[in-house]
Coordinates of C-alpha atoms in Angstrom, one line a residue:
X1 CA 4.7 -2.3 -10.5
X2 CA 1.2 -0.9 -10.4
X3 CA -2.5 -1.7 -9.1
X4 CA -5.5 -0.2 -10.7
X5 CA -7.4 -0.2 -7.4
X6 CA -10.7 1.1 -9.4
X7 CA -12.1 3.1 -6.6
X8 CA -10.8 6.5 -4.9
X9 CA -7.9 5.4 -2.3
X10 CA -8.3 7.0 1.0
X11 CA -5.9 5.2 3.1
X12 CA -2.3 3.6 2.7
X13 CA -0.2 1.5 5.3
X14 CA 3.0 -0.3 5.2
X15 CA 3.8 -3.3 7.7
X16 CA 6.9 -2.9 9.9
X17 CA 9.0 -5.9 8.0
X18 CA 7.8 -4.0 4.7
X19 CA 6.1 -7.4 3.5
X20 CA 2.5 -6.3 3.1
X21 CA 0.6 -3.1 1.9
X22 CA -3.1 -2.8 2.5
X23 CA -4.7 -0.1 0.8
X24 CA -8.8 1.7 1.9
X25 CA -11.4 3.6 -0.3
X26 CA -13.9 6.0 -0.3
X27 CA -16.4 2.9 -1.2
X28 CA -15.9 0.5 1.9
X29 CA -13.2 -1.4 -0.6
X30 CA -9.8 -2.7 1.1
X31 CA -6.8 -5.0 -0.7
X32 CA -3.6 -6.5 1.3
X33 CA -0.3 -6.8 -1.2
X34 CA 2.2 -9.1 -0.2
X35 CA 6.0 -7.4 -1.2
X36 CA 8.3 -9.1 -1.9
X37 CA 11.5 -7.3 -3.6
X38 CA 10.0 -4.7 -6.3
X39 CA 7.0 -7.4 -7.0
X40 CA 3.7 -6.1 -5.6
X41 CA 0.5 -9.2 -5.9
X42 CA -2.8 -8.9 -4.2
X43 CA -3.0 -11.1 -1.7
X44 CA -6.8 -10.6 -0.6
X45 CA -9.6 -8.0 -1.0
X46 CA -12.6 -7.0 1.8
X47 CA -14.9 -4.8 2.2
X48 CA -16.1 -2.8 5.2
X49 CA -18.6 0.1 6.3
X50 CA -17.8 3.4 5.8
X51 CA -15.4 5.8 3.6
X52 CA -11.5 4.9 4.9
X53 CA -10.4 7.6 7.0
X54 CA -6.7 5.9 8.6
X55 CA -4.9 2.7 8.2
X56 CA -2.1 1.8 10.3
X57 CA -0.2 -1.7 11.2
X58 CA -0.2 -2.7 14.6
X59 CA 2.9 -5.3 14.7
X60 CA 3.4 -6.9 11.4
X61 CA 0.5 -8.9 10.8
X62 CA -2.3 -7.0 12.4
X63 CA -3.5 -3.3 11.0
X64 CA -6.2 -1.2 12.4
X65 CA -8.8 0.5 9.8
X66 CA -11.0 3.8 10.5
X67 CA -13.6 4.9 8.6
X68 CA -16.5 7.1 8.5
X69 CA -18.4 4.3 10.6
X70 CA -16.4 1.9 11.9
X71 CA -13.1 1.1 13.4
X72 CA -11.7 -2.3 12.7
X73 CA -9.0 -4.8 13.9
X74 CA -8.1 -6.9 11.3
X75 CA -5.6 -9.7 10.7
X76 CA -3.7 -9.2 7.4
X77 CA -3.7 -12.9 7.2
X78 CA -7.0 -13.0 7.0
X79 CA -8.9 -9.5 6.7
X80 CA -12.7 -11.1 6.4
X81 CA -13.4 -11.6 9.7
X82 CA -12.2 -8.7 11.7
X83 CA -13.1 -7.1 15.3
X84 CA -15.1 -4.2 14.9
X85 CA -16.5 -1.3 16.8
X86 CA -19.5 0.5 15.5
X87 CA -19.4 4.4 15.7
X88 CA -20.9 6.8 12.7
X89 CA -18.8 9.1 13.1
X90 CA -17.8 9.4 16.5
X91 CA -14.3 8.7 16.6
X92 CA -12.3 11.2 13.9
X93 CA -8.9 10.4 14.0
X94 CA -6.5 6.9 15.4
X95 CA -2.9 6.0 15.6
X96 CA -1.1 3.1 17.3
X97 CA 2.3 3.7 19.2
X98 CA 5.3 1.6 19.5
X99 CA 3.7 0.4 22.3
X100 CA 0.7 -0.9 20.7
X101 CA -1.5 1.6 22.8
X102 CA -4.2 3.0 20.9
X103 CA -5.0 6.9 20.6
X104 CA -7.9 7.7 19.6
X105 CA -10.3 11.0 19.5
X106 CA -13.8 11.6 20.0
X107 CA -14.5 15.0 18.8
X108 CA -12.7 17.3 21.1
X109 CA -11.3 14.3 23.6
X110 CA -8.4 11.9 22.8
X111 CA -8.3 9.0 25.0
X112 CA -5.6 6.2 25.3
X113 CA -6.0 2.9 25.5
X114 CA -3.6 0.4 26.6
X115 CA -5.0 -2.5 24.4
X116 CA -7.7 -2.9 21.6
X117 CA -10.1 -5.0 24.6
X118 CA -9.9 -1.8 26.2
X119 CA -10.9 0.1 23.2
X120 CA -14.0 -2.1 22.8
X121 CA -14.5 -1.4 26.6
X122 CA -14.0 2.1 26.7
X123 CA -11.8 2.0 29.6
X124 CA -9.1 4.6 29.1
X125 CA -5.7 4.8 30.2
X126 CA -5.7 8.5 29.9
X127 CA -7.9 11.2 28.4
X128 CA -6.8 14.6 27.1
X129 CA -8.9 17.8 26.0
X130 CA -8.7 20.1 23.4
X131 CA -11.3 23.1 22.2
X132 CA -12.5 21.6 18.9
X133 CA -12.7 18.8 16.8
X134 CA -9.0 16.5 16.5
X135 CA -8.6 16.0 13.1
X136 CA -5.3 14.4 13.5
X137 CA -2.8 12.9 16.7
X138 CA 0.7 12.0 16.6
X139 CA 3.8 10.9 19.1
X140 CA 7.2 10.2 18.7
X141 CA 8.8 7.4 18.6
X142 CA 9.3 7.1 22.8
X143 CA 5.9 8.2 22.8
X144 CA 6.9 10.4 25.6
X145 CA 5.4 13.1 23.3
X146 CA 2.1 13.4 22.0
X147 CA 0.1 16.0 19.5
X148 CA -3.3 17.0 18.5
X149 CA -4.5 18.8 15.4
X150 CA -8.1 20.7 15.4
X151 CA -10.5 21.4 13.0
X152 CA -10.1 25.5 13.7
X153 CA -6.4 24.8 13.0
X154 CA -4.4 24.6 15.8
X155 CA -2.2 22.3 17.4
X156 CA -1.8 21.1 20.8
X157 CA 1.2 19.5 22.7
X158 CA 1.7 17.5 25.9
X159 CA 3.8 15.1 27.7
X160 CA 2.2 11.4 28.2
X161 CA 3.9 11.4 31.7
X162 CA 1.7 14.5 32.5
X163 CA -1.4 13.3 30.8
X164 CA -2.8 16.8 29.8
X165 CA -1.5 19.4 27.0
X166 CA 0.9 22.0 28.3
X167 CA 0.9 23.4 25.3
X168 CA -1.2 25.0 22.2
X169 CA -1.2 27.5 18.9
X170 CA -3.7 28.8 16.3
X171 CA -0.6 27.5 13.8
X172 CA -3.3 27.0 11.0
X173 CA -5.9 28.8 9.2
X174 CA -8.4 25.7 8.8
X175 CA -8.3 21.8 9.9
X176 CA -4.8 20.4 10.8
X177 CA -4.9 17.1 8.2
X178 CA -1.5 15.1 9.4
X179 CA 0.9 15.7 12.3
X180 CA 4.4 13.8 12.5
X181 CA 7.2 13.9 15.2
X182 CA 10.7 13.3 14.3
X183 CA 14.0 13.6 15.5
X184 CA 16.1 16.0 13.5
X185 CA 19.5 17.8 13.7
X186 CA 21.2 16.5 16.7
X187 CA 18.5 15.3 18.3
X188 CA 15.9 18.1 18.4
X189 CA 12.7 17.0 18.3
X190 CA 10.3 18.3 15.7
X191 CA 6.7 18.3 15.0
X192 CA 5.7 18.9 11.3
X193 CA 1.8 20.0 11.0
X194 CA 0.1 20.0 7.5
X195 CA -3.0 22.4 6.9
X196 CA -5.7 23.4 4.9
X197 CA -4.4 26.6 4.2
X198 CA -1.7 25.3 2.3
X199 CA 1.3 25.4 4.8
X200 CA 3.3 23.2 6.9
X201 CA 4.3 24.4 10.4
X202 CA 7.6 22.9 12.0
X203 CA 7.9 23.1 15.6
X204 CA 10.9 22.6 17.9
X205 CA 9.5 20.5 20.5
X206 CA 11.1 21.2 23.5
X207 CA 11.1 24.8 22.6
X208 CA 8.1 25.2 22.7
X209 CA 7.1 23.7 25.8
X210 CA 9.9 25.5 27.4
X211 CA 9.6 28.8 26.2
X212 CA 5.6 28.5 26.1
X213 CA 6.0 30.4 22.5
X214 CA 6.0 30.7 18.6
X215 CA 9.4 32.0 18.0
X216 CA 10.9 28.1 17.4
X217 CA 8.7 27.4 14.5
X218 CA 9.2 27.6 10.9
X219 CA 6.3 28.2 8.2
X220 CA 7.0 26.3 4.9
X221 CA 5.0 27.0 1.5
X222 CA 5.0 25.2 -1.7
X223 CA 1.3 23.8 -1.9
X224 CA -1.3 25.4 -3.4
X225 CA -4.1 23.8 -2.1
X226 CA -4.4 21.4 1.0
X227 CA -1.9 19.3 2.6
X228 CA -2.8 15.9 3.5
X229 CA 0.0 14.2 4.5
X230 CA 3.2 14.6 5.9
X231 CA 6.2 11.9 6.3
X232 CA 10.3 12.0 7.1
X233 CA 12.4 9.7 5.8
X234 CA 13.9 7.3 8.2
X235 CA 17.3 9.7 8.8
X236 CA 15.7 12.6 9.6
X237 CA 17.1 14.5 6.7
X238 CA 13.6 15.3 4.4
X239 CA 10.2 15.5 4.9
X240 CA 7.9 14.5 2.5
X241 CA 4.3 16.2 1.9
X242 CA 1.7 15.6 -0.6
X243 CA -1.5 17.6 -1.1
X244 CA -4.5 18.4 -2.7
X245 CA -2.9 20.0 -5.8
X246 CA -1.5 16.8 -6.9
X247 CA 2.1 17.3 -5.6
X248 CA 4.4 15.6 -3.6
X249 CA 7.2 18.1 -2.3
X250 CA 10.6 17.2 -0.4
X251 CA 11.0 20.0 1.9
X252 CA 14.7 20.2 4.4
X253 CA 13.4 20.3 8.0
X254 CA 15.8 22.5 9.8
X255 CA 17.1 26.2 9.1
X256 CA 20.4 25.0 9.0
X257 CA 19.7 22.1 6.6
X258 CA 18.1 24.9 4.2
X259 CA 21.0 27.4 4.6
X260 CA 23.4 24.8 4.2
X261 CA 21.4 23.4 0.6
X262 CA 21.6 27.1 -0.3
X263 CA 25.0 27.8 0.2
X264 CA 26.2 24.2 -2.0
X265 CA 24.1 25.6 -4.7

């Protein structure tokens, strides 16, 4: 199936139970599909202020929109009448946990936010500093984890226990776009980082924090122009990344997954 959205699409999020698909564009247009099977059908179309910057469910009926002016709760039910919180361009980058805490940056600050009400409020759970810009935040699946990519390219680490970064690299030459956690190889847990220069940075987790150094991370080049997005497949065994050059590329995520590919062929 295919959707001739008509407008540029920014933004792209799957519900948990896989039965709807709401889709953001560069002109303040959004649409929620109902799946069902391999049959896609618009189930209702909204508008909203602002260029889509993220989409992301929150439970299976409930997603969470940020654009370039707003941030929005919205019920997929019913996406015309949503809660919304004002910003032109204050808050750059949002994800929701398993938890359904919200973390969100402001410039150079994330903050967490045990609920949406608290969001509104601006009463945070925790708040976390970096040197420039967050273009991009990530945890893993425990959420015992979480990550920040800048706009000078680097990417910071901490623990949510700790509630400050114990960790951070210059990894990239320009912005961080996309960060992802995932647990890989018998259990290691890995943070993929896409850039602007055109590379994807893979970083053993604990490693890092452990060893406070760069030695645990492997560069991966394919793209030749930006990476926007990363994303693993369920099992751990590919990531997936698609940039500006068109491309979507299924990269192995661990050394020995790559020697071992090598040695089949």
């Amino acid at each position: 199936n295919s959707y001739n959205i008509g407008e540029a699409v920014r933004a792209l999020a799957v519900s948990p139970d896989g039965s709807k698909l709401v889709a953001a564009t560069s002109a303040g247009s959004g649409t929620v599909f109902t799946v069902s099977g391999t049959n896609i059908s618009v189930q209702s179309n909204f508008k909203f202020a602002g260029s889509a910057k993220s989409v992301v469910f929150n439970g299976s009926q409930q997603f969470i929109l940020l654009s370039t002016k707003m941030i929005g709760k919205y019920s997929a039910g019913n996406p015309s009448n949503p809660l919304v919180i004002n910003h032109t361009g204050g808050i750059t980058a949002c994800i929701v946990g398993k938890s359904s805490r919200l973390y969100t940056a402001f410039g150079n600050t994330l903050k967490i936010y045990d609920t949406w009400d608290d969001l509104n409020s601006d009463v945070a759970f925790a708040t976390l500093q970096a040197d420039s810009k967050i273009y991009s935040i990530a945890t893993d699946e425990a959420e015992e984890f979480i990550a920040a990519g800048t706009y000078n390219g680097f990417v910071w680490i901490g623990n949510t226990k700790s509630n400050a970064f114990q960790w951070n690299r210059g990894l990239h030459l320009s912005a961080v776009n996309d960060l992802e956690f995932c647990t890989v190889d018998n259990g290691t847990i890995q943070l993929a980082s896409a850039g602007a220069d055109q590379t994807i940075k893979l970083i053993d987790v604990n490693a890092a924090l452990q060893k406070n150094n760069a030695e645990d991370i492997i560069t991966l080049k394919g793209h030749s122009r930006w990476v926007y997005s990363l994303c693993y497949t369920t099992d751990g065994q590919w990531l997936l990344s698609s940039g500006e050059d068109n491309r979507i590329i299924a990269w192995k995520p661990t050394m020995a997954c790559l020697y071992q590919t090598l040695y089949n062929k």
